[in-house]
Amino acid sequence: MKIRSLHSPANLIAILALVLLSACANIVRPTGGERDTEGPKIVRIDPPEGTLNYTGNTVDFYFDEFLKPGSYRKEIFVSPVPRFDPIVTVKNKRLRVQFQTDLRDSTTYVLTLGTGIKDFNESNGLDKSYTYAFSTGDQLDTLQINGSVKDAWTLEGKGEMRVIVYPADELEGNDIFDVRPVYATETDQSGNFSVQYLKEGAYKIYAVADQDQSYSYNSELEMIALTENPIVDLRDTNERKRDVELLAFMPDFYPPSVKSLRWTNENTLHLTATEQIRLAFGEDSIQITLTDTFGNNPRRLPVFHYGPESKADLFIHVPDGDSESYDLRLERMMDTLGQFADTTVRVDPQLRDRDNTGKLFEQPEIQLAEDRIVVFTYFNLPASFDTSQVLLADTSGNIIELDAENYGFEMRLLLSQIPPTDSLFKLALKPTIPRPTDLSQDTLIEFELKFPDLDNYGNIRGEIVPDSLNPDKKWIMLVMGKKEKITGGESHSGEDHDHDDDDSNAAPAADAAGRGGRGRSSGGGGGRSSKGSGGGSGSQILERITGSTYSLRRYPEGSYQVKFFDDADGNGYFTPGSLDPYEMPEEVYIDPNPLEIRAKWDVEGYNVFPGAVLPEVPAVESDSTVSEGKQRSRQR
């Protein structure tokens, strides 16, 4: 037998040919040119869209580029829903849907392809969901429901929401939990959607975040969207399509619980709840009790307060000297909806913050609008104390006159006038100021302060004018600034309020991600400038104003957004809504026109008209420095 060398010319040519053929058969990423940023596009469907009297069992979608391998079963929704899920396969540029059961006679079938179908090179998904239909009969159903899904708090379009539709006679009430719909589609990035190829009938429509891609609402942690009337009637109508708007919110099924607990000094615990809490709700108030780990030797702790910036925070003063662990019991810890629970947390005194031993006060906050300085304390001040022990002086020792008011954990120092801005000042708290009885510290405490230049601030006042068609709406006005921290401004509701723990005038701080439940995404300042965002918008809520008038005194120059919500339930907070009972979120209105504050300007009569449709009235300025009677009607 004759043996040929592998290195012979004939063999080398054959090997080279095989290598070239193998390279041509593989999908490779491009090595140059502009990056592909567009998703795959459908170029052909077999059978073609709108096919009648179809008797096959497969549908092939051909794309303009190679698809990323994987299981796309959750990206394909078929309606009516077959008894068994179809088999979905991908090969090169083709996606095949193969039914495992016989199709119904004389029925329009709709296949919806989700945006999770991706190309091979850059994993770009479909730009928007795609709807395709064929019929096993001699006609296609042609009715449709178009609409949009918006965030109930920000009013921005919600992309990637699953719109689910049920025949009204097949769904009892609004019990959609873990019930797969008959029709479904997905919103685009602007929140728009279209449910097509519907037959005449009455339908119920909802939308869910569908995080697990189950095409159903099966988690209480998923955002849901509702419309005023879930029933869309497509019977006896000459209209081919109906338009609906759904508002999305995060339901709240649970009372607040403790998120974290840490020491801020040797006597103060900082407790953060999972959502905003109310210290008082009618006659029901939170109660805090300290016991040993067996529940014995209870000691009531009346000393607690909200944090200076968030209604989800409590500062609790506990006695000094304990070294063994004990339990902190919070009874009737309540959220903004009145949902409450009793919670017990274990406290370890060995974890006291030794680095902050003796820390009794937070850095004072200057509140220009009230000509005052606010000092937040870590212990409960007595009802009266010698105000002469609190001094404000410049660096030369000149004393600035002030008076003091006590609100427990909050000491307010009232100034006869705002000091000049050209020098530093020191706020001194003398050793004789009252302290907790179990603290031995006797040290002068000083804070450096520098007052803002009042020439950078302006004033604006006006009325919140009710809509004549809806005079009973309880509008709450929110003035929102930029993301960066802005100091200034105190809200005035046009009514006198006592400064106590009754939360009817308290202002919630919003959950930063906007995902909190009913009442969690309420946003709000109140009393003083407060950090927080409405529904995750990323803006600060600087003022929260109730009543018929508003006043922004000594507000930083700039442009501000004005938002209103109709406090229909009167709890003082934004209430997004509920599926059971079926309740829409409270109405939110965002003024498209910014509120302009100009330095050294005093504007009176700048009225706002939430919800009203009024002609635009040009603003007329009566003076270069002071404008009175300025009124602008907002176009709705």
mmCIF file of N, CA and C in Angstrom, residues 356-399:
data_model
loop_
_atom_site.group_PDB
_atom_site.id
_atom_site.type_symbol
_atom_site.label_atom_id
_atom_site.label_comp_id
_atom_site.label_asym_id
_atom_site.label_seq_id
_atom_site.Cartn_x
_atom_site.Cartn_y
_atom_site.Cartn_z
ATOM 1 N N ASN A 356 -18.988 58.668 68.666
ATOM 2 C CA ASN A 356 -19.869 59.829 68.814
ATOM 3 C C ASN A 356 -20.345 59.998 70.247
ATOM 4 N N THR A 357 -19.570 59.518 71.182
ATOM 5 C CA THR A 357 -19.918 59.692 72.584
ATOM 6 C C THR A 357 -20.053 61.179 72.911
ATOM 7 N N GLY A 358 -21.145 61.517 73.538
ATOM 8 C CA GLY A 358 -21.363 62.911 73.910
ATOM 9 C C GLY A 358 -21.976 63.763 72.830
ATOM 10 N N LYS A 359 -22.210 63.194 71.651
ATOM 11 C CA LYS A 359 -22.841 63.972 70.578
ATOM 12 C C LYS A 359 -24.312 64.170 70.918
ATOM 13 N N LEU A 360 -24.714 65.421 71.100
ATOM 14 C CA LEU A 360 -26.074 65.716 71.538
ATOM 15 C C LEU A 360 -26.892 66.463 70.496
ATOM 16 N N PHE A 361 -26.218 67.105 69.524
ATOM 17 C CA PHE A 361 -26.935 67.961 68.583
ATOM 18 C C PHE A 361 -26.458 67.697 67.158
ATOM 19 N N GLU A 362 -27.373 67.859 66.219
ATOM 20 C CA GLU A 362 -27.006 67.872 64.817
ATOM 21 C C GLU A 362 -26.541 69.282 64.439
ATOM 22 N N GLN A 363 -25.839 69.392 63.316
ATOM 23 C CA GLN A 363 -25.446 70.703 62.806
ATOM 24 C C GLN A 363 -26.700 71.554 62.603
ATOM 25 N N PRO A 364 -26.762 72.747 63.170
ATOM 26 C CA PRO A 364 -27.953 73.588 63.042
ATOM 27 C C PRO A 364 -28.290 73.896 61.591
ATOM 28 N N GLU A 365 -29.560 74.055 61.326
ATOM 29 C CA GLU A 365 -30.056 74.348 59.980
ATOM 30 C C GLU A 365 -30.644 75.756 59.962
ATOM 31 N N ILE A 366 -30.161 76.582 59.046
ATOM 32 C CA ILE A 366 -30.681 77.940 58.907
ATOM 33 C C ILE A 366 -31.917 77.904 58.018
ATOM 34 N N GLN A 367 -33.029 78.393 58.520
ATOM 35 C CA GLN A 367 -34.268 78.473 57.751
ATOM 36 C C GLN A 367 -34.591 79.945 57.532
ATOM 37 N N LEU A 368 -34.250 80.402 56.317
ATOM 38 C CA LEU A 368 -34.349 81.826 56.023
ATOM 39 C C LEU A 368 -35.782 82.344 56.103
ATOM 40 N N ALA A 369 -36.720 81.547 55.611
ATOM 41 C CA ALA A 369 -38.088 82.055 55.488
ATOM 42 C C ALA A 369 -38.701 82.399 56.827
ATOM 43 N N GLU A 370 -38.214 81.769 57.888
ATOM 44 C CA GLU A 370 -38.763 82.022 59.217
ATOM 45 C C GLU A 370 -37.825 82.817 60.107
ATOM 46 N N ASP A 371 -36.727 83.308 59.547
ATOM 47 C CA ASP A 371 -35.747 84.046 60.346
ATOM 48 C C ASP A 371 -35.366 83.250 61.594
ATOM 49 N N ARG A 372 -34.969 82.017 61.359
ATOM 50 C CA ARG A 372 -34.670 81.199 62.524
ATOM 51 C C ARG A 372 -33.591 80.176 62.215
ATOM 52 N N ILE A 373 -33.061 79.615 63.288
ATOM 53 C CA ILE A 373 -32.108 78.510 63.227
ATOM 54 C C ILE A 373 -32.751 77.345 63.965
ATOM 55 N N VAL A 374 -32.696 76.157 63.375
ATOM 56 C CA VAL A 374 -33.270 74.972 64.012
ATOM 57 C C VAL A 374 -32.142 74.030 64.401
ATOM 58 N N VAL A 375 -32.166 73.608 65.659
ATOM 59 C CA VAL A 375 -31.182 72.665 66.175
ATOM 60 C C VAL A 375 -31.914 71.380 66.538
ATOM 61 N N PHE A 376 -31.492 70.258 65.949
ATOM 62 C CA PHE A 376 -32.087 68.966 66.251
ATOM 63 C C PHE A 376 -31.259 68.291 67.336
ATOM 64 N N THR A 377 -31.944 67.848 68.392
ATOM 65 C CA THR A 377 -31.260 67.266 69.538
ATOM 66 C C THR A 377 -31.480 65.764 69.581
ATOM 67 N N TYR A 378 -30.589 65.084 70.309
ATOM 68 C CA TYR A 378 -30.713 63.644 70.513
ATOM 69 C C TYR A 378 -31.373 63.319 71.855
ATOM 70 N N PHE A 379 -31.898 64.305 72.511
ATOM 71 C CA PHE A 379 -32.596 64.045 73.766
ATOM 72 C C PHE A 379 -33.739 65.043 73.878
ATOM 73 N N ASN A 380 -34.677 64.732 74.726
ATOM 74 C CA ASN A 380 -35.887 65.537 74.838
ATOM 75 C C ASN A 380 -35.636 66.722 75.757
ATOM 76 N N LEU A 381 -35.692 67.914 75.197
ATOM 77 C CA LEU A 381 -35.515 69.107 76.018
ATOM 78 C C LEU A 381 -36.735 69.321 76.918
ATOM 79 N N PRO A 382 -36.527 69.815 78.116
ATOM 80 C CA PRO A 382 -37.693 70.114 78.982
ATOM 81 C C PRO A 382 -38.523 71.232 78.380
ATOM 82 N N ALA A 383 -39.729 71.395 78.901
ATOM 83 C CA ALA A 383 -40.664 72.373 78.336
ATOM 84 C C ALA A 383 -40.096 73.784 78.369
ATOM 85 N N SER A 384 -39.276 74.081 79.340
ATOM 86 C CA SER A 384 -38.675 75.415 79.415
ATOM 87 C C SER A 384 -37.215 75.278 79.835
ATOM 88 N N PHE A 385 -36.422 76.179 79.373
ATOM 89 C CA PHE A 385 -35.028 76.200 79.772
ATOM 90 C C PHE A 385 -34.527 77.628 79.630
ATOM 91 N N ASP A 386 -33.399 77.882 80.218
ATOM 92 C CA ASP A 386 -32.829 79.222 80.246
ATOM 93 C C ASP A 386 -32.246 79.553 78.872
ATOM 94 N N THR A 387 -32.954 80.380 78.113
ATOM 95 C CA THR A 387 -32.502 80.706 76.755
ATOM 96 C C THR A 387 -31.215 81.511 76.752
ATOM 97 N N SER A 388 -30.854 82.048 77.883
ATOM 98 C CA SER A 388 -29.601 82.806 77.935
ATOM 99 C C SER A 388 -28.390 81.885 77.759
ATOM 100 N N GLN A 389 -28.612 80.571 77.861
ATOM 101 C CA GLN A 389 -27.522 79.618 77.693
ATOM 102 C C GLN A 389 -27.249 79.302 76.219
ATOM 103 N N VAL A 390 -28.069 79.870 75.319
ATOM 104 C CA VAL A 390 -27.865 79.681 73.888
ATOM 105 C C VAL A 390 -27.498 81.037 73.301
ATOM 106 N N LEU A 391 -26.292 81.137 72.744
ATOM 107 C CA LEU A 391 -25.794 82.422 72.280
ATOM 108 C C LEU A 391 -25.334 82.320 70.836
ATOM 109 N N LEU A 392 -25.592 83.392 70.078
ATOM 110 C CA LEU A 392 -25.089 83.532 68.716
ATOM 111 C C LEU A 392 -24.251 84.790 68.671
ATOM 112 N N ALA A 393 -23.021 84.659 68.220
ATOM 113 C CA ALA A 393 -22.120 85.809 68.213
ATOM 114 C C ALA A 393 -21.227 85.753 66.993
ATOM 115 N N ASP A 394 -20.763 86.921 66.551
ATOM 116 C CA ASP A 394 -19.793 86.949 65.454
ATOM 117 C C ASP A 394 -18.403 86.693 66.010
ATOM 118 N N THR A 395 -17.405 86.708 65.141
ATOM 119 C CA THR A 395 -16.048 86.364 65.574
ATOM 120 C C THR A 395 -15.445 87.412 66.503
ATOM 121 N N SER A 396 -16.064 88.583 66.546
ATOM 122 C CA SER A 396 -15.578 89.622 67.468
ATOM 123 C C SER A 396 -16.258 89.554 68.824
ATOM 124 N N GLY A 397 -17.185 88.619 68.976
ATOM 125 C CA GLY A 397 -17.874 88.477 70.246
ATOM 126 C C GLY A 397 -19.157 89.264 70.353
ATOM 127 N N ASN A 398 -19.590 89.938 69.286
ATOM 128 C CA ASN A 398 -20.836 90.682 69.318
ATOM 129 C C ASN A 398 -22.019 89.716 69.309
ATOM 130 N N ILE A 399 -22.906 89.877 70.264
ATOM 131 C CA ILE A 399 -24.032 88.971 70.444
ATOM 132 C C ILE A 399 -25.176 89.346 69.495
#
